[in-house]
């Protein structure tokens, strides 16, 4: 491997303490969390204090030779804007951190404006959480469209995870039509293991829309490593929109409760279904261009004691 790698979808938090649909998510111990009525292994068990910090991730990144990562957010982790702003300033050459607004509460347009003025280069929306007990939040609501136009004007990218299937695809098409210069990264590889996932992928036929694969190993967890179905899905997506439109993402740290961080990409490296240039685009150059990464660090290979 003679090229550096960029992770287009990862998470950091100091502590989970929030609610989604009136259900509690809260950090416990030994990597566990209370998650919507049950205890789940949210982190690897050696992360005993539940703190999913930049420093622990950097150790994983250095070992796996991942040069940089885009840090997204999710409502199940709570808003982490203050911590991520600290991370952005402390490690500007390794992380590109997204701010997040809570569209379930009034005034999120002004919150987005404040985050942009502070200096966040991306805003994350977990739109897969927009179906609420009181009704669905529409991506095309007036305040939402004002936010997207502000982001387009300020050159701030949108990182977004959609509900499985096509329920939000029409709304995304309207947003793309109204804000053609808004840069958009659609996460979770279009929820690839659900019906009609290809319709989310086809959004990348628009010039400023990309697809990232954060969570693809979770979605193919039943198949498990080396995730041949995931590679075939990458191959199919490339046939729909071109390999130039696809980016690798890990969905760290939740995915490494099942596999190591390095395993979340080396199934791509070891596959014979993709050639070297396709691997290079997927693992680095597409994200480098889309997010504007420069001066990526080159990380040496460190031999394992087991070798």
Tab-separated table of C-alpha atoms in Angstrom:
chain	number	residue	atom	x	y	z
A	1	UNK	CA	0.000	0.000	0.000
A	2	UNK	CA	1.714	3.185	-1.179
A	3	UNK	CA	-1.008	5.698	-0.411
A	4	UNK	CA	-2.535	7.280	2.652
A	5	UNK	CA	-6.123	6.645	3.760
A	6	UNK	CA	-8.964	8.991	4.781
A	7	UNK	CA	-11.920	7.918	6.913
A	8	UNK	CA	-15.019	9.851	5.796
A	9	UNK	CA	-17.299	8.815	8.687
A	10	UNK	CA	-16.291	8.439	12.340
A	11	UNK	CA	-17.547	9.576	15.751
A	12	UNK	CA	-16.065	11.019	18.943
A	13	UNK	CA	-17.707	11.848	22.250
A	14	UNK	CA	-16.816	12.376	25.882
A	15	UNK	CA	-20.020	10.907	27.260
A	16	UNK	CA	-23.424	9.840	26.007
A	17	UNK	CA	-26.239	11.417	27.985
A	18	UNK	CA	-29.277	12.113	25.832
A	19	UNK	CA	-32.706	10.932	24.675
A	20	UNK	CA	-34.058	9.897	21.282
A	21	UNK	CA	-37.819	9.441	20.893
A	22	UNK	CA	-38.139	9.757	24.685
A	23	UNK	CA	-35.760	6.817	25.204
A	24	UNK	CA	-32.564	7.242	27.192
A	25	UNK	CA	-29.019	6.747	25.924
A	26	UNK	CA	-26.416	6.925	28.675
A	27	UNK	CA	-22.792	5.872	29.115
A	28	UNK	CA	-22.235	3.051	31.621
A	29	UNK	CA	-18.914	1.268	32.198
A	30	UNK	CA	-16.611	-1.112	30.296
A	31	UNK	CA	-17.793	0.198	26.931
A	32	UNK	CA	-21.471	-0.417	27.589
A	33	UNK	CA	-24.328	2.066	27.285
A	34	UNK	CA	-27.969	2.124	28.200
A	35	UNK	CA	-29.519	2.310	24.739
A	36	UNK	CA	-33.262	2.726	24.309
A	37	UNK	CA	-34.302	0.317	27.026
A	38	UNK	CA	-31.476	-2.208	26.849
A	39	UNK	CA	-27.763	-2.411	27.604
A	40	UNK	CA	-25.607	-2.508	24.476
A	41	UNK	CA	-21.872	-2.798	23.882
A	42	UNK	CA	-21.375	0.679	22.439
A	43	UNK	CA	-17.557	0.632	22.591
A	44	UNK	CA	-14.868	-2.038	22.848
A	45	UNK	CA	-14.750	-3.266	26.465
A	46	UNK	CA	-11.235	-1.932	27.082
A	47	UNK	CA	-12.622	1.621	26.839
A	48	UNK	CA	-13.710	1.213	30.439
A	49	UNK	CA	-14.697	4.817	31.179
A	50	UNK	CA	-16.894	5.218	28.093
A	51	UNK	CA	-14.838	8.160	26.835
A	52	UNK	CA	-14.502	7.888	23.056
A	53	UNK	CA	-11.725	10.446	22.755
A	54	UNK	CA	-9.660	11.840	19.916
A	55	UNK	CA	-6.494	10.453	21.493
A	56	UNK	CA	-7.776	6.867	21.543
A	57	UNK	CA	-8.930	7.226	17.952
A	58	UNK	CA	-5.577	8.667	16.898
A	59	UNK	CA	-3.860	5.624	18.364
A	60	UNK	CA	-6.127	3.418	16.237
A	61	UNK	CA	-5.590	5.618	13.187
A	62	UNK	CA	-1.811	5.537	13.543
A	63	UNK	CA	-1.789	1.760	13.937
A	64	UNK	CA	-4.099	1.293	10.926
A	65	UNK	CA	-2.225	3.974	8.932
A	66	UNK	CA	-5.263	6.211	8.455
A	67	UNK	CA	-4.045	9.767	7.951
A	68	UNK	CA	-7.219	11.777	8.566
A	69	UNK	CA	-10.866	11.375	9.509
A	70	UNK	CA	-14.116	13.275	9.122
A	71	UNK	CA	-15.906	13.330	12.474
A	72	UNK	CA	-19.660	13.246	12.059
A	73	UNK	CA	-22.301	13.246	14.793
A	74	UNK	CA	-25.490	11.378	15.723
A	75	UNK	CA	-28.407	12.205	18.013
A	76	UNK	CA	-27.858	8.957	19.937
A	77	UNK	CA	-24.538	10.401	21.177
A	78	UNK	CA	-25.893	13.842	22.072
A	79	UNK	CA	-24.559	17.074	20.611
A	80	UNK	CA	-20.764	17.062	20.878
A	81	UNK	CA	-20.084	20.473	19.300
A	82	UNK	CA	-18.019	21.901	22.164
A	83	UNK	CA	-15.742	18.876	22.377
A	84	UNK	CA	-15.362	18.556	18.612
A	85	UNK	CA	-14.401	22.211	18.308
A	86	UNK	CA	-11.610	21.553	20.801
A	87	UNK	CA	-10.535	18.507	18.787
A	88	UNK	CA	-10.556	20.502	15.542
A	89	UNK	CA	-8.174	23.068	17.013
A	90	UNK	CA	-5.946	20.539	18.747
A	91	UNK	CA	-5.518	18.198	15.749
A	92	UNK	CA	-6.293	20.242	12.616
A	93	UNK	CA	-4.125	18.035	10.392
A	94	UNK	CA	-5.899	14.814	11.427
A	95	UNK	CA	-9.576	15.672	11.894
A	96	UNK	CA	-12.323	17.548	10.064
A	97	UNK	CA	-15.178	17.861	12.551
A	98	UNK	CA	-18.834	18.479	11.722
A	99	UNK	CA	-21.109	20.550	13.896
A	100	UNK	CA	-24.637	19.323	14.516
A	101	UNK	CA	-27.961	21.047	15.154
A	102	UNK	CA	-31.007	19.529	16.783
A	103	UNK	CA	-33.848	20.017	14.312
A	104	UNK	CA	-36.253	18.531	16.867
A	105	UNK	CA	-36.054	21.854	18.712
A	106	UNK	CA	-36.998	25.354	17.596
A	107	UNK	CA	-34.289	27.778	16.529
A	108	UNK	CA	-31.959	25.333	14.832
A	109	UNK	CA	-31.360	27.716	11.916
A	110	UNK	CA	-29.757	30.230	14.263
A	111	UNK	CA	-27.786	27.444	15.909
A	112	UNK	CA	-26.477	26.421	12.498
A	113	UNK	CA	-25.573	30.032	11.760
A	114	UNK	CA	-23.632	30.218	15.044
A	115	UNK	CA	-21.758	27.000	14.300
A	116	UNK	CA	-20.819	28.254	10.828
A	117	UNK	CA	-19.681	31.612	12.211
A	118	UNK	CA	-17.597	29.752	14.783
A	119	UNK	CA	-15.783	28.005	11.959
A	120	UNK	CA	-17.297	24.551	11.446
A	121	UNK	CA	-16.839	23.509	7.801
A	122	UNK	CA	-19.575	20.871	7.851
A	123	UNK	CA	-22.982	20.301	9.442
A	124	UNK	CA	-24.260	16.801	10.203
A	125	UNK	CA	-27.923	15.820	10.066
A	126	UNK	CA	-28.926	12.316	11.221
A	127	UNK	CA	-32.068	12.411	9.087
A	128	UNK	CA	-32.601	8.715	9.811
A	129	UNK	CA	-33.828	9.984	13.213
A	130	UNK	CA	-36.383	12.421	11.789
A	131	UNK	CA	-39.406	10.119	12.199
A	132	UNK	CA	-40.730	11.127	15.604
A	133	UNK	CA	-43.721	10.010	17.714
A	134	UNK	CA	-45.461	13.288	16.840
A	135	UNK	CA	-44.772	13.059	13.108
A	136	UNK	CA	-41.917	13.245	10.626
A	137	UNK	CA	-39.589	16.217	10.166
A	138	UNK	CA	-39.331	17.005	6.467
A	139	UNK	CA	-36.009	17.914	4.916
A	140	UNK	CA	-37.836	20.433	2.741
A	141	UNK	CA	-39.378	22.386	5.631
A	142	UNK	CA	-38.928	26.166	5.302
A	143	UNK	CA	-36.401	26.532	8.126
A	144	UNK	CA	-34.459	23.519	6.862
A	145	UNK	CA	-34.233	24.929	3.337
A	146	UNK	CA	-33.053	28.262	4.738
A	147	UNK	CA	-30.295	26.393	6.557
A	148	UNK	CA	-29.237	24.565	3.408
A	149	UNK	CA	-29.110	27.817	1.428
A	150	UNK	CA	-27.002	29.400	4.178
A	151	UNK	CA	-24.622	26.437	4.048
A	152	UNK	CA	-24.424	26.685	0.268
A	153	UNK	CA	-23.664	30.418	0.508
A	154	UNK	CA	-20.940	29.877	3.128
A	155	UNK	CA	-19.348	26.845	1.457
A	156	UNK	CA	-20.247	24.494	4.337
A	157	UNK	CA	-20.815	20.844	3.416
A	158	UNK	CA	-23.747	18.690	4.544
A	159	UNK	CA	-23.116	15.252	6.014
A	160	UNK	CA	-26.396	13.351	6.133
A	161	UNK	CA	-27.654	9.856	6.958
A	162	UNK	CA	-31.018	8.986	5.436
A	163	UNK	CA	-33.741	6.565	6.451
A	164	UNK	CA	-33.521	3.226	4.691
A	165	UNK	CA	-35.194	3.037	1.304
A	166	UNK	CA	-36.618	5.928	-0.683
A	167	UNK	CA	-38.691	7.828	1.881
A	168	UNK	CA	-36.356	10.862	1.835
A	169	UNK	CA	-34.907	10.565	-1.664
A	170	UNK	CA	-37.508	12.875	-3.211
A	171	UNK	CA	-36.799	15.522	-0.585
A	172	UNK	CA	-33.071	15.220	-1.253
A	173	UNK	CA	-33.679	15.761	-4.958
A	174	UNK	CA	-35.581	18.947	-4.158
A	175	UNK	CA	-32.724	20.169	-1.933
A	176	UNK	CA	-30.171	19.427	-4.651
A	177	UNK	CA	-32.299	21.287	-7.180
A	178	UNK	CA	-32.672	24.326	-4.919
A	179	UNK	CA	-29.036	24.308	-3.721
A	180	UNK	CA	-26.973	22.940	-6.614
A	181	UNK	CA	-23.672	24.167	-5.139
A	182	UNK	CA	-24.237	22.639	-1.703
A	183	UNK	CA	-21.710	19.835	-1.159
A	184	UNK	CA	-23.446	16.744	0.244
A	185	UNK	CA	-22.064	13.471	1.597
A	186	UNK	CA	-24.708	10.748	1.996
A	187	UNK	CA	-23.751	8.256	4.702
A	188	UNK	CA	-24.198	4.564	5.467
A	189	UNK	CA	-23.755	3.737	1.763
A	190	UNK	CA	-27.437	4.407	1.146
A	191	UNK	CA	-28.437	1.835	3.824
A	192	UNK	CA	-27.172	-0.733	1.391
A	193	UNK	CA	-28.722	-3.894	2.836
A	194	UNK	CA	-32.264	-2.504	2.628
A	195	UNK	CA	-34.558	-2.502	-0.432
A	196	UNK	CA	-34.083	0.244	-3.029
A	197	UNK	CA	-30.736	1.371	-1.587
A	198	UNK	CA	-29.603	2.138	-5.125
A	199	UNK	CA	-31.934	5.154	-5.237
A	200	UNK	CA	-29.896	6.849	-2.515
A	201	UNK	CA	-26.698	6.017	-4.407
A	202	UNK	CA	-28.100	7.606	-7.584
A	203	UNK	CA	-28.263	10.963	-5.791
A	204	UNK	CA	-24.511	11.107	-6.460
A	205	UNK	CA	-25.238	11.559	-10.173
A	206	UNK	CA	-25.509	15.215	-9.179
A	207	UNK	CA	-22.196	17.077	-9.356
A	208	UNK	CA	-21.753	17.969	-5.678
A	209	UNK	CA	-23.119	14.789	-4.067
A	210	UNK	CA	-20.922	11.971	-2.772
A	211	UNK	CA	-21.614	8.635	-1.065
A	212	UNK	CA	-19.615	7.436	1.948
A	213	UNK	CA	-19.564	3.932	3.342
A	214	UNK	CA	-19.669	4.616	7.095
A	215	UNK	CA	-21.413	1.643	8.694
A	216	UNK	CA	-21.102	-0.740	5.759
A	217	UNK	CA	-19.460	-3.412	7.938
A	218	UNK	CA	-22.311	-3.018	10.438
A	219	UNK	CA	-24.868	-3.443	7.648
A	220	UNK	CA	-23.075	-6.588	6.436
A	221	UNK	CA	-22.363	-7.825	9.977
A	222	UNK	CA	-24.302	-11.079	9.482
A	223	UNK	CA	-21.995	-11.900	6.586
A	224	UNK	CA	-18.908	-10.742	8.527
A	225	UNK	CA	-15.299	-10.405	7.407
A	226	UNK	CA	-14.130	-10.280	4.611
A	227	UNK	CA	-17.501	-8.721	3.718
A	228	UNK	CA	-17.625	-9.898	0.122
A	229	UNK	CA	-21.203	-8.679	-0.180
A	230	UNK	CA	-20.043	-5.204	0.779
A	231	UNK	CA	-17.397	-5.251	-1.947
A	232	UNK	CA	-19.982	-6.354	-4.486
A	233	UNK	CA	-22.189	-3.468	-3.312
A	234	UNK	CA	-19.300	-1.031	-3.855
A	235	UNK	CA	-18.871	-2.521	-7.314
A	236	UNK	CA	-22.604	-2.065	-8.060
A	237	UNK	CA	-22.631	1.510	-6.739
A	238	UNK	CA	-19.656	2.314	-8.954
A	239	UNK	CA	-21.609	1.015	-11.934
A	240	UNK	CA	-24.409	3.457	-11.083
A	241	UNK	CA	-22.450	6.644	-10.339
A	242	UNK	CA	-18.759	5.943	-10.971
A	243	UNK	CA	-15.981	5.140	-8.507
A	244	UNK	CA	-15.119	8.865	-8.340
A	245	UNK	CA	-18.297	9.365	-6.269
A	246	UNK	CA	-17.612	6.833	-3.495
A	247	UNK	CA	-15.641	7.267	-0.257
A	248	UNK	CA	-14.670	4.887	2.529
A	249	UNK	CA	-15.956	5.464	6.058
A	250	UNK	CA	-15.646	3.262	9.123
A	251	UNK	CA	-18.409	4.429	11.508
A	252	UNK	CA	-15.823	4.121	14.294
A	253	UNK	CA	-16.075	3.293	17.177
A	254	UNK	CA	-19.305	1.281	17.215
A	255	UNK	CA	-18.170	-0.964	14.376
A	256	UNK	CA	-14.977	-1.991	16.179
A	257	UNK	CA	-16.931	-3.838	18.844
A	258	UNK	CA	-17.044	-6.600	16.206
A	259	UNK	CA	-13.858	-6.057	14.185
A	260	UNK	CA	-10.635	-4.088	14.464
A	261	UNK	CA	-10.366	-0.634	12.970
A	262	UNK	CA	-7.941	-1.859	10.317
A	263	UNK	CA	-10.351	-4.639	9.313
A	264	UNK	CA	-12.944	-1.954	8.518
A	265	UNK	CA	-10.995	-1.101	5.362
A	266	UNK	CA	-8.542	-3.900	4.598
A	267	UNK	CA	-11.333	-6.093	3.228
A	268	UNK	CA	-11.309	-3.543	0.396
A	269	UNK	CA	-7.532	-3.620	0.027
A	270	UNK	CA	-7.482	-7.414	-0.167
A	271	UNK	CA	-10.357	-7.735	-2.616
A	272	UNK	CA	-9.674	-8.761	-6.220
A	273	UNK	CA	-12.957	-7.154	-7.345
A	274	UNK	CA	-11.404	-3.678	-7.344
A	275	UNK	CA	-8.224	-2.586	-9.092
A	276	UNK	CA	-5.503	-0.479	-7.473
A	277	UNK	CA	-6.752	2.819	-8.873
A	278	UNK	CA	-10.299	2.111	-7.712
A	279	UNK	CA	-9.017	1.295	-4.220
A	280	UNK	CA	-6.972	4.483	-4.189
A	281	UNK	CA	-10.007	6.585	-5.129
A	282	UNK	CA	-12.294	4.885	-2.604
A	283	UNK	CA	-9.856	4.961	0.300
A	284	UNK	CA	-8.235	8.327	-0.251
A	285	UNK	CA	-8.361	10.557	-3.284
A	286	UNK	CA	-12.132	11.061	-3.569
A	287	UNK	CA	-12.372	12.219	0.064
A	288	UNK	CA	-9.179	14.254	-0.263
A	289	UNK	CA	-10.714	16.233	-3.113
A	290	UNK	CA	-14.250	16.508	-1.712
A	291	UNK	CA	-13.283	17.653	1.791
A	292	UNK	CA	-10.190	19.607	0.779
A	293	UNK	CA	-7.611	17.707	2.821
A	294	UNK	CA	-4.002	18.853	2.323
A	295	UNK	CA	-0.632	17.793	3.758
A	296	UNK	CA	-1.800	14.345	4.809
A	297	UNK	CA	0.565	12.650	7.234
A	298	UNK	CA	2.422	9.560	6.067
A	299	UNK	CA	2.342	6.815	8.681
A	300	UNK	CA	4.920	4.018	8.881
A	301	UNK	CA	4.026	0.360	9.130
A	302	UNK	CA	4.673	-0.974	12.635
A	303	UNK	CA	5.248	-4.713	12.785
A	304	UNK	CA	3.037	-6.658	15.192
A	305	UNK	CA	4.532	-8.845	17.899
A	306	UNK	CA	2.531	-11.726	16.389
A	307	UNK	CA	4.349	-11.444	13.054
